[in-house]
Amino acid sequence: CFQPSLFHHLSIVCFYVQLCETHTCVSSLQSDYHFEYTECDVLGSRWRVAVPNKADTCTGLPDPVKGTQCTFSCNEGEYLDMQSQQCQKCAAGTYSLGTSVAFDEWDSLPSGFVTHGVITNEGYDQTDCSKLVFTGDYIASNTDECTATLSYAVNLKQPGTLSFEYFYPDNSIYFEFFVQNDQCQSTDSNSRWMRISENSWSKYTVELNKGNNVLYWRTIAYSLQSSAVKPVLLRNIQISGVAYTSECFHCKPGTHSANPGSARCTPCPADTYSNKGATTCRECEEDKYAVIGSASCKPRPACTSSDYFYTHTPCDSEGKTQLMYKWIEPKICTETVEGALKLPASGERQTCPPCNPGFFVSNSSSCEPCPSGSFSNGTVCTECPAGTEPVVGFEYKWWNTMPANMKSSLLSFVMAAWEVAGEYIYTTPGDQDTDYLMLTLSVPGYRLPQSMVKDAERSELSRITFVFETICTADCELYFLAGYNQWNNDVVERWNGRNHKQSYSYLIQSNSTVSFTWTFKRTEEYGMRNYSADVAKIYSIVITNAIGGVATKCRRCALTSVKAGSACVLCPPGHYMVNGTGACQKCPPNTFIRTDQPVGEAACIRCGPNTKTNKAYTACLSDCMLDVRTSKGGRLHYDFSPLANVTSVHSSPRFTNKGLRYFHRFNLGLCGTEGRMPASCVDNVTESGREVKGYVCQSTVVPSDIRSQSLVSSQPFLIGDSLIGVTTETKLGNISSPKWFPAAVGLPDVIFYYRSSDATQACKQGRSATVRMRCDPAVTTKDHIMLPSNCSEGTCDGCTFHFLWQSQHACPLCTKNHYREIVSACIQGIQRTTYVWQHPVQCYGGQPLPAQKVSACVTLDFWLKFGVSTGAVAAVLLISLICYFWKKTRKLQYKYSRLMMTSGGRECELPTADSCAIMEGEDAEDDLMDLTKKSFFTKIKSFSRERTSDGFDSVPLKSSSSHLNLTEKLVHTFITATVRLL
């Protein structure tokens, strides 16, 4: 912790005693010593002691005496006489702040201040880079990637204040101020960072506590562009509440104090000078000059055209203006030397330029704004016709007088820096080539036209467009700054060197943008009027939708809803007004209305592929659901809802020329319905907190330990604020998506197309972005986003940005076509059916994989046993039938043979039978023969045959022919049946 000489007074008495013990003593004079007070004790008391100025003086010194109370102090313009311990007035040519100290001379680093600068490369290598610039009136910070610190330690006897003036014009530098005690603990403070200066020096005041205070001013610059960064300037540091002032300070050169008891010195007026401690200022010789607060005079140069400028007087009653030439104040040139130019004659009368659009010429020949509800082209006001509304704003293209809401200023002096010149406004030659010539335009706010109020999400709030030119021979710079919250300026764009006449447009997105500033600086080299001919010109400035503005035209109001008391009959949402009729016509389906399009059907813009118009018919949205037709005629269904939340991605680290590491952060809001939270990028460097919102935005992030933040974000801008469409095609409109490494076979990438209307000098048509969604089931994280390998910052041309988003949520929803079934074998009467995904897996979510299915089944062993058993039974039955019919056939053959034998050999004649019964002895013989040859089964069958009551079989007998026919039929039937069975 830095604390030089904080405890210096504690060692005074000890030093006094030790000195007398180690040196030879001689008598001392009053000039050989000085008085100091010891440190205050717990009772608030202290002692006055004499401290020798030389080491060998220790005798004859006054004895310590009781000092004044620690709370004692003198007023401004007084000092404490240590001899008498009484307050005395400062002499003329000196000054005193009483209990305060001031530092207003910066020819070198004042006593007690310490500077330290370090360049840190990736947190490892540190290089000393303390290169503060001293200019006499102020100290300037570094402008390279250096963390530069200026510190000062002070011990306050009572609570006091610190005040200083600073100029902080560039947000490419972090500038902070904070206070710590002797234990390196920061004191309470609402904010450590400093506010951006508007166009002049700013003053900062902070309360300090009693005791030890260490003051820190710290800056760190990061130059991400080739142009130089403007430094932070610091001057007039004043601290109150310090110990007594024992002497008065001499006035610095260029100032004086004529009376005793002065609290400060007065700068010498122009053409006068003074030395240090002067009581009066001296006049310069006639051939020499001096600016205000000069310490010497310089020879006057010969007057040239760079020493004067021209302007116009207000229009008189005759509509005439006078061309006036004026010397630049203070005048430093002389007209009497050879070759010097004379001031051109003034008073030439010229016709006044027309009034600016929206104004009219009054009776006094001045330009007055048109009343509400009317418009003009700069001559007379005309009321807007029925069914129209005025388009209000500011349009300045004629410069006879400075507009009421514009002012010019010069940082070094109170004088005009920009002057009107009829067709343009230009920068006048300044006193110093390093002066900042500022032109500020103030705007109270912005309001959309009535017909666009409900279209606010889609319509641009306002836009400023200006035409300018710079004519330079040196390294001049023109800055365009936007002011936020009435005190903070951010650099929007800058131009170096000579620039031909051109137009620049800037989109205004917030009502907090209340001012615009054009700052011109001729060179970084210190000098006086060496480049006075370098000039910046602004030909026209146009701001739309400005509160308090005037109307330059009227337009049909027919885009949203009706407002009570309005002169316009507005069409309902989704309708447009037919040209010249005032009738409302509904827009075609799935279209939205563009208010910047001509009135008529051309205002209805068709939504892009796979998007739908919102409820207000002002934009097209995607609900994150998508259907894609495949080349084989099928359809793929996508659901990007899990990726709809805002996601961030960083570019690879970049390094400035000095080694400062930075990178770009992109915030993406892929899709979503109405009312969703869009992506936003914010500037947390300054208190303005400037924020942009849309689908895609970018900010520059610099790692830093300033303000206890690991990262600081700045320079936010929109890349896409509207969704153009969602498709698998690689080109939509005039936006093309680059070819990345191949995707999965048969599965196309889904591409989201965005566009921003925020036009810049490099991107005349605005910026655009493409987000290519690629299916990768292996990626489980939701923020796996890649930038093009050949364009590490996300873009190759600075206007079109490209992203590749790989995720499992980018895969199509799963359907039954994405899996197959596997049927297992029948085990113990159970069969299982398992479902598995087709490989490679190219889907996610959707229809889940069906659970395993279990079903009952019959095994092969069962069917084998059943078949064998059934076969065996069938075989036994078949064999039994064969045997039965064979035996039956044998019996019939036997009976047939018996019939033939008994017929006596006569064909077709049978013997006459006396009885149908079998003769005695035949049955016994037949049975005997049958029993000896029949099987057991056949025998059982024979016993079951029906018999008569006498035990004989009853056989009906017919004629011989009938008997033969019957026998043949029986034989034939038996043979046929046997063949079929076999």
Tab-separated table of N, CA and C in Angstrom, residues 830-891:
chain	number	residue	atom	x	y	z
A	830	ILE	N	-42.164	-68.269	-23.123
A	830	ILE	CA	-42.175	-66.802	-23.138
A	830	ILE	C	-41.352	-66.327	-24.319
A	831	GLN	N	-41.925	-65.359	-25.061
A	831	GLN	CA	-41.236	-64.763	-26.200
A	831	GLN	C	-41.191	-63.246	-26.014
A	832	ARG	N	-39.995	-62.576	-26.209
A	832	ARG	CA	-39.792	-61.158	-25.962
A	832	ARG	C	-39.539	-60.427	-27.288
A	833	THR	N	-40.203	-59.239	-27.412
A	833	THR	CA	-40.005	-58.386	-28.582
A	833	THR	C	-39.345	-57.092	-28.106
A	834	THR	N	-38.106	-56.783	-28.576
A	834	THR	CA	-37.317	-55.615	-28.164
A	834	THR	C	-37.210	-54.646	-29.332
A	835	TYR	N	-37.333	-53.285	-28.996
A	835	TYR	CA	-37.257	-52.247	-30.014
A	835	TYR	C	-35.945	-51.488	-29.843
A	836	VAL	N	-35.216	-51.281	-30.927
A	836	VAL	CA	-33.923	-50.584	-30.914
A	836	VAL	C	-33.924	-49.539	-32.020
A	837	TRP	N	-33.093	-48.462	-31.797
A	837	TRP	CA	-33.002	-47.386	-32.793
A	837	TRP	C	-32.225	-47.842	-34.015
A	838	GLN	N	-32.607	-47.288	-35.133
A	838	GLN	CA	-31.848	-47.519	-36.344
A	838	GLN	C	-30.504	-46.799	-36.226
A	839	HIS	N	-29.458	-47.403	-36.721
A	839	HIS	CA	-28.121	-46.802	-36.646
A	839	HIS	C	-27.693	-46.326	-38.024
A	840	PRO	N	-27.088	-45.114	-38.093
A	840	PRO	CA	-26.841	-44.198	-36.972
A	840	PRO	C	-28.118	-43.500	-36.522
A	841	VAL	N	-28.166	-43.154	-35.228
A	841	VAL	CA	-29.339	-42.499	-34.674
A	841	VAL	C	-29.365	-41.052	-35.175
A	842	GLN	N	-30.426	-40.637	-35.812
A	842	GLN	CA	-30.561	-39.298	-36.378
A	842	GLN	C	-31.852	-38.627	-35.939
A	843	CYS	N	-32.211	-38.806	-34.683
A	843	CYS	CA	-33.408	-38.161	-34.152
A	843	CYS	C	-33.241	-37.971	-32.656
A	844	TYR	N	-34.134	-37.168	-32.079
A	844	TYR	CA	-34.111	-36.925	-30.640
A	844	TYR	C	-35.510	-36.518	-30.204
A	845	GLY	N	-35.902	-37.016	-29.018
A	845	GLY	CA	-37.216	-36.667	-28.489
A	845	GLY	C	-38.309	-37.294	-29.324
A	846	GLY	N	-39.430	-36.616	-29.432
A	846	GLY	CA	-40.541	-37.126	-30.233
A	846	GLY	C	-41.131	-38.385	-29.633
A	847	GLN	N	-41.441	-39.349	-30.497
A	847	GLN	CA	-42.036	-40.612	-30.057
A	847	GLN	C	-40.985	-41.437	-29.348
A	848	PRO	N	-41.233	-41.819	-28.106
A	848	PRO	CA	-40.202	-42.569	-27.377
A	848	PRO	C	-40.103	-43.999	-27.882
A	849	LEU	N	-39.007	-44.631	-27.556
A	849	LEU	CA	-38.788	-46.024	-27.935
A	849	LEU	C	-39.753	-46.913	-27.156
A	850	PRO	N	-40.569	-47.751	-27.839
A	850	PRO	CA	-41.533	-48.594	-27.118
A	850	PRO	C	-40.827	-49.530	-26.137
A	851	ALA	N	-41.546	-49.830	-25.065
A	851	ALA	CA	-40.993	-50.742	-24.063
A	851	ALA	C	-40.979	-52.171	-24.618
A	852	GLN	N	-40.187	-53.012	-24.010
A	852	GLN	CA	-40.088	-54.418	-24.443
A	852	GLN	C	-41.434	-55.108	-24.233
A	853	LYS	N	-41.839	-55.923	-25.225
A	853	LYS	CA	-43.124	-56.616	-25.198
A	853	LYS	C	-42.885	-58.092	-24.946
A	854	VAL	N	-43.674	-58.680	-23.998
A	854	VAL	CA	-43.549	-60.098	-23.619
A	854	VAL	C	-44.864	-60.793	-23.958
A	855	SER	N	-44.762	-61.976	-24.630
A	855	SER	CA	-45.960	-62.734	-25.022
A	855	SER	C	-45.715	-64.218	-24.797
A	856	ALA	N	-46.856	-64.957	-24.570
A	856	ALA	CA	-46.763	-66.414	-24.381
A	856	ALA	C	-46.559	-67.105	-25.724
A	857	CYS	N	-45.901	-68.281	-25.690
A	857	CYS	CA	-45.615	-69.010	-26.930
A	857	CYS	C	-45.508	-70.501	-26.613
A	858	VAL	N	-45.522	-71.355	-27.632
A	858	VAL	CA	-45.354	-72.817	-27.506
A	858	VAL	C	-43.991	-73.178	-28.045
A	859	THR	N	-43.249	-74.023	-27.260
A	859	THR	CA	-41.879	-74.317	-27.640
A	859	THR	C	-41.820	-75.431	-28.688
A	860	LEU	N	-40.709	-75.677	-29.272
A	860	LEU	CA	-40.482	-76.712	-30.289
A	860	LEU	C	-40.537	-78.112	-29.684
A	861	ASP	N	-40.091	-78.303	-28.449
A	861	ASP	CA	-40.143	-79.623	-27.800
A	861	ASP	C	-41.576	-80.100	-27.660
A	862	PHE	N	-42.461	-79.165	-27.304
A	862	PHE	CA	-43.856	-79.554	-27.161
A	862	PHE	C	-44.429	-80.060	-28.481
A	863	TRP	N	-44.188	-79.319	-29.539
A	863	TRP	CA	-44.720	-79.717	-30.849
A	863	TRP	C	-44.065	-81.003	-31.339
A	864	LEU	N	-42.802	-81.207	-31.017
A	864	LEU	CA	-42.135	-82.445	-31.423
A	864	LEU	C	-42.742	-83.674	-30.729
A	865	LYS	N	-42.971	-83.507	-29.402
A	865	LYS	CA	-43.574	-84.618	-28.649
A	865	LYS	C	-45.001	-84.872	-29.119
A	866	PHE	N	-45.720	-83.747	-29.346
A	866	PHE	CA	-47.099	-83.910	-29.802
A	866	PHE	C	-47.141	-84.596	-31.168
A	867	GLY	N	-46.243	-84.220	-32.033
A	867	GLY	CA	-46.218	-84.820	-33.372
A	867	GLY	C	-45.854	-86.290	-33.332
A	868	VAL	N	-44.860	-86.643	-32.506
A	868	VAL	CA	-44.458	-88.061	-32.405
A	868	VAL	C	-45.588	-88.899	-31.828
A	869	SER	N	-46.235	-88.357	-30.787
A	869	SER	CA	-47.329	-89.121	-30.168
A	869	SER	C	-48.483	-89.291	-31.145
A	870	THR	N	-48.833	-88.209	-31.816
A	870	THR	CA	-49.937	-88.287	-32.776
A	870	THR	C	-49.590	-89.240	-33.909
A	871	GLY	N	-48.358	-89.221	-34.361
A	871	GLY	CA	-47.925	-90.123	-35.440
A	871	GLY	C	-47.974	-91.590	-35.026
A	872	ALA	N	-47.553	-91.805	-33.773
A	872	ALA	CA	-47.557	-93.194	-33.286
A	872	ALA	C	-48.979	-93.733	-33.196
A	873	VAL	N	-49.891	-92.917	-32.645
A	873	VAL	CA	-51.285	-93.344	-32.527
A	873	VAL	C	-51.883	-93.587	-33.911
A	874	ALA	N	-51.587	-92.656	-34.833
A	874	ALA	CA	-52.120	-92.813	-36.195
A	874	ALA	C	-51.573	-94.069	-36.859
A	875	ALA	N	-50.293	-94.376	-36.618
A	875	ALA	CA	-49.694	-95.570	-37.223
A	875	ALA	C	-50.340	-96.838	-36.685
A	876	VAL	N	-50.551	-96.859	-35.346
A	876	VAL	CA	-51.186	-98.047	-34.752
A	876	VAL	C	-52.600	-98.214	-35.282
A	877	LEU	N	-53.328	-97.107	-35.362
A	877	LEU	CA	-54.694	-97.170	-35.863
A	877	LEU	C	-54.710	-97.625	-37.313
A	878	LEU	N	-53.795	-97.123	-38.118
A	878	LEU	CA	-53.740	-97.505	-39.525
A	878	LEU	C	-53.423	-98.989	-39.685
A	879	ILE	N	-52.472	-99.438	-38.914
A	879	ILE	CA	-52.108	-100.872	-38.989
A	879	ILE	C	-53.288	-101.742	-38.568
A	880	SER	N	-53.987	-101.311	-37.526
A	880	SER	CA	-55.154	-102.083	-37.063
A	880	SER	C	-56.215	-102.134	-38.144
A	881	LEU	N	-56.475	-101.010	-38.803
A	881	LEU	CA	-57.474	-100.988	-39.867
A	881	LEU	C	-57.057	-101.867	-41.035
A	882	ILE	N	-55.772	-101.799	-41.359
A	882	ILE	CA	-55.291	-102.649	-42.467
A	882	ILE	C	-55.500	-104.136	-42.139
A	883	CYS	N	-55.141	-104.460	-40.933
A	883	CYS	CA	-55.296	-105.876	-40.537
A	883	CYS	C	-56.772	-106.278	-40.540
A	884	TYR	N	-57.613	-105.394	-40.057
A	884	TYR	CA	-59.030	-105.703	-40.000
A	884	TYR	C	-59.594	-105.950	-41.381
A	885	PHE	N	-59.302	-105.015	-42.291
A	885	PHE	CA	-59.852	-105.176	-43.633
A	885	PHE	C	-59.217	-106.350	-44.374
A	886	TRP	N	-57.967	-106.643	-44.073
A	886	TRP	CA	-57.312	-107.796	-44.717
A	886	TRP	C	-57.988	-109.113	-44.288
A	887	LYS	N	-58.234	-109.185	-42.970
A	887	LYS	CA	-58.914	-110.378	-42.463
A	887	LYS	C	-60.320	-110.470	-43.033
A	888	LYS	N	-60.989	-109.331	-43.120
A	888	LYS	CA	-62.342	-109.329	-43.663
A	888	LYS	C	-62.347	-109.773	-45.114
A	889	THR	N	-61.323	-109.354	-45.842
A	889	THR	CA	-61.216	-109.737	-47.254
A	889	THR	C	-60.977	-111.255	-47.386
A	890	ARG	N	-60.141	-111.778	-46.553
A	890	ARG	CA	-59.860	-113.211	-46.580
A	890	ARG	C	-61.120	-114.012	-46.312
A	891	LYS	N	-61.905	-113.528	-45.405
A	891	LYS	CA	-63.132	-114.243	-45.062
A	891	LYS	C	-64.124	-114.208	-46.203
